[in-house]
CSV table of C-alpha atoms and ligand atoms in Angstrom, one decimal:
chain,number,residue,atom,x,y,z
A,1,MET,CA,64.6,74.3,125.9
A,2,THR,CA,61.7,71.8,125.7
A,3,ILE,CA,58.3,73.3,126.0
A,4,ASN,CA,55.4,71.3,127.3
A,5,TYR,CA,52.6,72.4,125.0
A,6,HIS,CA,49.1,72.6,126.5
A,7,VAL,CA,47.2,69.4,125.8
A,8,PRO,CA,44.1,70.6,123.9
A,9,VAL,CA,40.9,69.6,125.7
A,10,MET,CA,38.0,67.7,123.8
A,11,LEU,CA,40.0,68.1,120.6
A,12,ARG,CA,38.0,65.4,118.7
A,13,GLU,CA,34.7,67.0,119.7
A,14,VAL,CA,35.8,70.5,118.8
A,15,ILE,CA,37.1,69.5,115.4
A,16,ASP,CA,34.0,67.4,114.7
A,17,PHE,CA,31.8,70.4,115.3
A,18,LEU,CA,34.0,72.9,113.5
A,19,ASP,CA,34.6,70.5,110.6
A,20,PRO,CA,37.3,72.7,109.1
A,21,LYS,CA,37.3,73.2,105.4
A,22,PRO,CA,40.2,74.3,103.2
A,23,GLY,CA,40.4,78.0,102.7
A,24,ALA,CA,37.6,78.8,105.3
A,25,VAL,CA,38.4,81.3,108.1
A,26,TYR,CA,38.1,80.4,111.7
A,27,VAL,CA,38.7,82.4,114.9
A,28,ASP,CA,40.6,80.9,117.7
A,29,ALA,CA,39.9,83.5,120.4
A,30,THR,CA,42.2,81.7,122.9
A,31,LEU,CA,45.1,80.4,120.7
A,32,GLY,CA,47.3,79.3,123.6
A,33,THR,CA,50.0,77.1,122.3
A,34,GLY,CA,47.8,76.3,119.3
A,35,GLY,CA,46.6,72.7,120.0
A,36,HIS,CA,43.1,73.2,118.5
A,37,THR,CA,44.3,75.6,115.8
A,38,GLU,CA,47.0,73.2,114.6
A,39,ILE,CA,44.3,70.7,113.5
A,40,ILE,CA,42.3,73.4,111.7
A,41,LEU,CA,45.4,74.4,109.8
A,42,LYS,CA,46.3,70.8,109.0
A,43,ARG,CA,42.9,70.5,107.4
A,44,GLY,CA,43.6,73.5,105.2
A,45,GLY,CA,41.7,76.2,107.1
A,46,ARG,CA,42.8,79.7,107.8
A,47,VAL,CA,43.0,81.0,111.4
A,48,ILE,CA,42.8,84.3,113.2
A,49,GLY,CA,44.6,83.4,116.4
A,50,ILE,CA,44.1,85.6,119.4
A,51,ASP,CA,45.8,85.5,122.8
A,52,VAL,CA,46.1,88.1,125.5
A,53,ASP,CA,49.4,86.6,126.6
A,54,GLN,CA,52.4,87.7,124.4
A,55,GLU,CA,54.7,85.0,125.8
A,56,VAL,CA,52.2,82.3,124.9
A,57,LEU,CA,51.6,83.8,121.5
A,58,ASN,CA,55.4,83.7,120.8
A,59,ILE,CA,55.4,80.0,121.5
A,60,ALA,CA,52.4,79.4,119.2
A,61,LYS,CA,54.2,81.4,116.4
A,62,GLU,CA,57.2,79.1,116.6
A,63,ARG,CA,55.1,76.0,116.7
A,64,LEU,CA,52.8,76.9,113.9
A,65,ALA,CA,55.4,78.7,111.7
A,66,ARG,CA,55.2,76.0,109.0
A,67,PHE,CA,51.6,77.1,108.2
A,68,GLY,CA,52.9,80.5,107.1
A,69,GLU,CA,50.3,83.1,106.3
A,70,ARG,CA,47.4,80.9,106.8
A,71,ILE,CA,47.4,82.0,110.4
A,72,THR,CA,47.3,85.6,111.6
A,73,TYR,CA,48.4,86.2,115.2
A,74,ILE,CA,46.8,88.9,117.3
A,75,HIS,CA,47.9,89.9,120.7
A,76,THR,CA,44.8,91.3,122.4
A,77,ASN,CA,41.9,90.6,124.7
A,78,PHE,CA,39.1,88.7,123.0
A,79,SER,CA,36.7,91.3,124.3
A,80,LYS,CA,38.0,93.3,121.3
A,81,LEU,CA,37.2,90.6,118.8
A,82,ASN,CA,34.7,92.8,116.9
A,83,GLN,CA,37.4,95.4,116.3
A,84,VAL,CA,39.9,92.7,115.3
A,85,LEU,CA,37.6,91.4,112.6
A,86,ASP,CA,36.6,94.8,111.4
A,87,GLY,CA,40.3,95.8,111.2
A,88,LEU,CA,41.0,92.7,109.1
A,89,LYS,CA,38.0,93.6,106.9
A,90,LEU,CA,36.4,90.2,107.6
A,91,GLU,CA,32.6,90.3,107.4
A,92,THR,CA,32.0,86.7,108.4
A,93,VAL,CA,34.0,83.7,109.5
A,94,LYS,CA,33.1,80.0,109.4
A,95,GLY,CA,33.8,79.1,113.0
A,96,ILE,CA,34.8,80.6,116.4
A,97,ILE,CA,36.3,78.8,119.4
A,98,TYR,CA,36.9,79.9,122.9
A,99,ASP,CA,38.8,77.5,125.1
A,100,LEU,CA,38.8,79.4,128.3
A,101,GLY,CA,41.2,79.7,131.3
A,102,THR,CA,44.9,79.3,131.6
A,103,ASN,CA,47.2,77.1,129.7
A,104,LEU,CA,49.9,74.7,130.8
A,105,VAL,CA,52.8,77.1,129.8
A,106,GLN,CA,51.3,79.7,132.2
A,107,LEU,CA,50.7,77.2,134.9
A,108,GLU,CA,54.1,75.6,134.8
A,109,ASN,CA,56.1,78.8,134.9
A,110,PRO,CA,56.3,79.8,138.5
A,111,GLU,CA,57.2,83.3,137.5
A,112,ARG,CA,53.7,83.8,136.2
A,113,GLY,CA,52.2,83.3,139.6
A,114,PHE,CA,49.4,80.9,138.7
A,115,SER,CA,50.8,77.8,140.3
A,116,LEU,CA,49.6,76.2,143.5
A,117,TYR,CA,52.6,73.9,143.7
A,118,ARG,CA,55.6,75.9,142.5
A,119,ASP,CA,56.6,79.1,144.3
A,120,GLY,CA,56.7,82.3,142.5
A,121,PRO,CA,55.6,86.0,142.7
A,122,LEU,CA,51.9,86.2,143.2
A,123,ASP,CA,51.2,87.8,139.8
A,124,MET,CA,48.4,85.9,137.8
A,125,ARG,CA,48.2,88.5,135.0
A,126,MET,CA,47.7,86.8,131.6
A,127,ASP,CA,48.4,90.1,130.0
A,128,ARG,CA,51.6,91.5,131.7
A,129,SER,CA,50.6,95.1,130.9
A,130,LEU,CA,47.6,94.9,133.2
A,131,PRO,CA,48.2,97.3,136.1
A,132,ILE,CA,47.0,95.2,139.1
A,133,THR,CA,48.5,91.8,140.2
A,134,CYS,CA,47.1,89.3,142.6
A,135,GLN,CA,49.6,90.5,145.2
A,136,ASP,CA,48.1,93.9,145.0
A,137,LEU,CA,44.6,92.5,145.7
A,138,VAL,CA,45.5,90.2,148.6
A,139,ASN,CA,47.6,92.8,150.4
A,140,ASN,CA,45.3,95.8,149.9
A,141,LEU,CA,41.6,94.9,149.5
A,142,PRO,CA,39.4,95.2,152.5
A,143,GLU,CA,38.4,91.9,154.2
A,144,ASP,CA,34.7,92.1,153.0
A,145,ARG,CA,35.8,92.7,149.4
A,146,LEU,CA,38.2,89.7,149.6
A,147,ARG,CA,35.4,87.6,151.1
A,148,GLU,CA,33.0,88.6,148.3
A,149,ILE,CA,35.5,87.8,145.6
A,150,ILE,CA,36.4,84.4,147.0
A,151,ARG,CA,32.8,83.5,147.5
A,152,ASN,CA,31.4,84.9,144.2
A,153,TYR,CA,34.2,83.9,141.8
A,154,GLY,CA,35.5,80.8,143.6
A,155,GLU,CA,32.2,79.5,144.9
A,156,GLU,CA,34.2,78.8,148.1
A,157,ARG,CA,32.2,77.9,151.1
A,158,TRP,CA,35.0,79.0,153.5
A,159,ALA,CA,35.4,82.4,151.9
A,160,LYS,CA,34.7,84.3,155.1
A,161,ARG,CA,37.4,82.4,157.1
A,162,ILE,CA,39.9,82.6,154.3
A,163,ALA,CA,39.5,86.4,153.9
A,164,ARG,CA,39.9,86.9,157.6
A,165,LYS,CA,43.0,84.8,157.7
A,166,ILE,CA,44.5,86.6,154.7
A,167,VAL,CA,44.0,90.0,156.4
A,168,LYS,CA,45.4,88.7,159.7
A,169,GLU,CA,48.5,87.2,158.0
A,170,ARG,CA,49.3,90.2,155.9
A,171,LYS,CA,49.4,92.4,159.0
A,172,SER,CA,52.6,90.6,160.1
A,173,LYS,CA,54.1,90.0,156.6
A,174,PRO,CA,53.0,90.9,153.1
A,175,ILE,CA,51.7,88.0,151.1
A,176,GLU,CA,54.1,87.9,148.1
A,177,THR,CA,54.3,84.4,146.7
A,178,THR,CA,52.0,81.7,145.4
A,179,LEU,CA,53.0,79.1,148.0
A,180,GLN,CA,52.6,81.7,150.8
A,181,LEU,CA,49.0,82.2,149.8
A,182,ALA,CA,48.3,78.6,149.1
A,183,HIS,CA,49.5,77.6,152.6
A,184,ILE,CA,47.4,80.3,154.3
A,185,VAL,CA,44.3,79.0,152.5
A,186,GLU,CA,45.2,75.4,153.1
A,187,GLU,CA,45.7,75.9,156.8
A,188,THR,CA,42.4,77.7,157.1
A,189,VAL,CA,40.3,75.2,155.1
A,190,PHE,CA,42.1,72.2,156.6
A,191,TRP,CA,41.5,73.5,160.1
A,192,LYS,CA,37.7,73.6,159.3
A,193,GLY,CA,37.9,69.8,159.0
A,194,CYS,CA,37.9,69.6,155.3
A,195,HIS,CA,40.2,66.7,154.9
A,196,LYS,CA,42.2,66.2,151.8
A,197,LYS,CA,42.1,62.8,150.1
A,198,LYS,CA,44.6,61.5,147.6
A,199,GLY,CA,43.7,62.8,144.2
A,200,ASP,CA,41.6,65.7,145.5
A,201,ILE,CA,42.1,69.1,144.0
A,202,HIS,CA,44.3,71.5,146.0
A,203,LEU,CA,42.4,73.2,148.9
A,204,ALA,CA,43.3,76.6,147.5
A,205,THR,CA,42.1,76.0,144.0
A,206,LYS,CA,38.9,77.9,144.4
A,207,THR,CA,40.6,80.9,146.0
A,208,PHE,CA,43.2,81.0,143.3
A,209,GLN,CA,40.5,80.8,140.6
A,210,ALA,CA,38.6,83.7,142.2
A,211,LEU,CA,41.5,86.0,142.4
A,212,ARG,CA,42.7,85.1,138.8
A,213,ILE,CA,39.2,85.9,137.5
A,214,VAL,CA,39.4,89.4,139.1
A,215,VAL,CA,43.0,90.1,138.1
A,216,ASN,CA,42.2,89.3,134.5
A,217,ASP,CA,38.6,90.6,134.4
A,218,GLU,CA,37.7,87.2,132.9
A,219,LEU,CA,33.9,87.2,133.2
A,220,ASP,CA,33.3,90.6,131.7
A,221,SER,CA,35.8,89.9,128.9
A,222,LEU,CA,33.8,86.9,128.0
A,223,LYS,CA,30.4,88.7,128.2
A,224,ASP,CA,31.8,91.6,126.1
A,225,SER,CA,33.3,89.3,123.5
A,226,LEU,CA,30.2,87.2,123.0
A,227,LYS,CA,27.9,90.2,123.0
A,228,GLY,CA,28.8,91.3,119.5
A,229,VAL,CA,30.4,88.3,117.9
A,230,ILE,CA,27.4,86.4,116.6
A,231,THR,CA,26.8,88.6,113.5
A,232,TYR,CA,30.3,87.7,112.3
A,233,LEU,CA,29.5,84.1,112.1
A,234,GLU,CA,28.3,83.0,108.6
A,235,PRO,CA,25.1,80.9,108.2
A,236,GLY,CA,25.9,77.3,109.1
A,237,GLY,CA,29.0,78.5,111.0
A,238,ARG,CA,29.5,77.3,114.5
A,239,ILE,CA,30.6,78.9,117.7
A,240,ILE,CA,32.1,76.7,120.5
A,241,VAL,CA,32.7,77.7,124.1
A,242,LEU,CA,34.8,75.3,126.2
A,243,SER,CA,34.6,76.4,129.8
A,244,PHE,CA,36.2,75.1,133.1
A,245,HIS,CA,33.9,76.4,135.8
A,246,SER,CA,30.3,77.1,136.3
A,247,LEU,CA,30.5,80.9,136.1
A,248,GLU,CA,31.9,80.8,132.6
A,249,ASP,CA,29.6,78.0,131.5
A,250,ARG,CA,26.6,80.1,132.7
A,251,ILE,CA,27.6,83.0,130.6
A,252,ALA,CA,27.9,80.8,127.5
A,253,LYS,CA,24.6,79.1,128.2
A,254,HIS,CA,22.7,82.3,128.7
A,255,THR,CA,24.2,84.0,125.7
A,256,PHE,CA,23.4,81.0,123.5
A,257,LEU,CA,19.8,81.0,124.8
A,258,GLU,CA,19.4,84.7,124.2
A,259,TRP,CA,20.5,84.3,120.6
A,260,ALA,CA,18.3,81.2,120.1
A,261,LYS,CA,15.2,83.0,121.5
A,262,SER,CA,15.7,86.3,119.7
A,263,ASP,CA,13.3,87.2,116.9
A,264,PRO,CA,14.3,86.1,114.4
A,265,PRO,CA,16.5,83.4,116.1
A,266,LEU,CA,20.1,83.9,115.4
A,267,VAL,CA,21.3,80.4,116.3
A,268,LYS,CA,20.3,76.8,116.8
A,269,ILE,CA,21.8,75.3,119.9
A,270,LEU,CA,23.5,72.0,119.1
A,271,THR,CA,24.3,70.9,122.6
A,272,LYS,CA,21.1,71.0,124.7
A,273,LYS,CA,23.3,69.9,127.7
A,274,PRO,CA,27.0,70.7,127.7
A,275,LEU,CA,29.2,67.9,126.5
A,276,VAL,CA,31.9,66.7,128.9
A,277,PRO,CA,35.2,64.8,128.3
A,278,THR,CA,35.2,61.1,128.2
A,279,GLU,CA,36.6,59.1,131.1
A,280,VAL,CA,39.5,58.1,128.9
A,281,GLU,CA,40.4,61.7,128.2
A,282,ILE,CA,40.2,62.7,131.9
A,283,LYS,CA,42.5,59.7,132.8
A,284,GLY,CA,45.0,60.9,130.3
A,285,ASN,CA,44.6,64.6,131.1
A,286,PRO,CA,43.1,65.2,134.5
A,287,ARG,CA,43.1,69.0,133.8
A,288,ALA,CA,40.2,68.3,131.4
A,289,ARG,CA,38.0,67.0,134.2
A,290,SER,CA,35.9,70.2,134.7
A,291,ALA,CA,35.5,71.0,131.0
A,292,LYS,CA,32.1,71.7,129.5
A,293,LEU,CA,31.5,72.3,125.8
A,294,ARG,CA,28.7,74.2,124.2
A,295,VAL,CA,28.1,74.7,120.5
A,296,ALA,CA,25.6,76.9,118.6
A,297,GLU,CA,25.1,77.1,114.8
A,298,ARG,CA,24.3,80.4,113.1
A,299,ILE,CA,21.0,80.2,111.1
A,300,PRO,CA,20.4,82.4,108.1
A,301,LEU,CA,18.3,85.5,108.7
A,302,ARG,CA,14.8,85.1,107.1
A,303,GLU,CA,14.3,87.0,103.9
A,304,LYS,CA,11.8,89.9,104.4
B,1,SAM,C1,43.2,76.9,127.8
B,1,SAM,S1,44.3,78.0,126.9
B,1,SAM,C2,44.0,77.6,125.3
B,1,SAM,C3,44.7,76.4,124.8
B,1,SAM,C4,44.6,76.2,123.3
B,1,SAM,N1,43.3,75.9,122.9
B,1,SAM,C5,45.5,75.0,122.9
B,1,SAM,O1,45.0,74.0,122.5
B,1,SAM,O2,46.7,75.2,123.1
B,1,SAM,C6,43.5,79.5,127.1
B,1,SAM,C7,44.3,80.7,126.5
B,1,SAM,O3,43.5,81.8,126.4
B,1,SAM,C8,44.2,82.9,126.7
B,1,SAM,N2,43.1,83.9,127.2
B,1,SAM,C9,42.5,83.8,128.4
B,1,SAM,N3,41.6,84.9,128.5
B,1,SAM,C10,41.8,85.6,127.3
B,1,SAM,C11,41.2,86.8,126.8
B,1,SAM,N4,40.3,87.5,127.5
B,1,SAM,N5,41.5,87.2,125.6
B,1,SAM,C12,42.5,86.5,124.9
B,1,SAM,N6,43.1,85.4,125.3
B,1,SAM,C13,42.7,84.9,126.5
B,1,SAM,C14,45.2,82.5,127.8
B,1,SAM,O4,46.3,83.4,127.8
B,1,SAM,C15,45.5,81.1,127.3
B,1,SAM,O5,46.7,81.1,126.5
């Protein structure tokens, strides 16, 4: 079977900032199918590759098998990054990258329930051992909670109408598939006069994003992970966060600022404004269009 590997976003920028060195250790907190990591390994670096999705991790293992023991695969949520590094007895690493969100393998497999275009069970769990699926949320949450989720995590202006329509529809028939939900949202938003132009994003994109964030507890995982990780970065080492919506980007921005303003400062921020992909990259890979990249560099603690 041919697998379409995820196309790594802003690869050149990520590698320029990480500047991988032979023998140095890097953490890829979102290994995916290993696009960024492959280059680190090719440059002779070592990688701790984490992914919460076992299926994705298996694909990465096959793809990167030729690098042997220079990569360690860990199936866990990156919110447990501290424990992972302690468990491996690693005091510091040279670089850390988070490339947030879902990858192509998850999006293209309708069975995973992330797709707006291919029908499948409304699942959306990146970690299949999680107890609650998207289907559970849309069929059981009260209308006001659904509205709150769609508004807060999707930044969707039609949240109120969408939540009302979901609750109305589920009374006659449970919402069980991705296309069922996508159509419900599309009808609601379209009816409000929001006309779709060629090349526009799908009208249910924001609703899907919101529900996915809740199913996978994405924002708290990122906050928890960033909270303790900076002390594991060696002086001169760099941390990179590549985000795909403003909620994630805000968490990265505020965390970096907190570190930079602490006394003594822990990092120097290398990207005053987030970097974005070039037009050429977006043309070749439209999924990159919303990417924002932030980088901070660890500064040595002052001697007392
Ligand atoms: C955009 S993809 C990464 C793609 C990768 N950089 C590449 O080039 O192939 C994001 C990956 O992060 C994983 N992920 C998302 N949230 C996670 C979390 N909280 N902990 C660990 N992995 C997570 C997803 O399962 C997905 O495989």
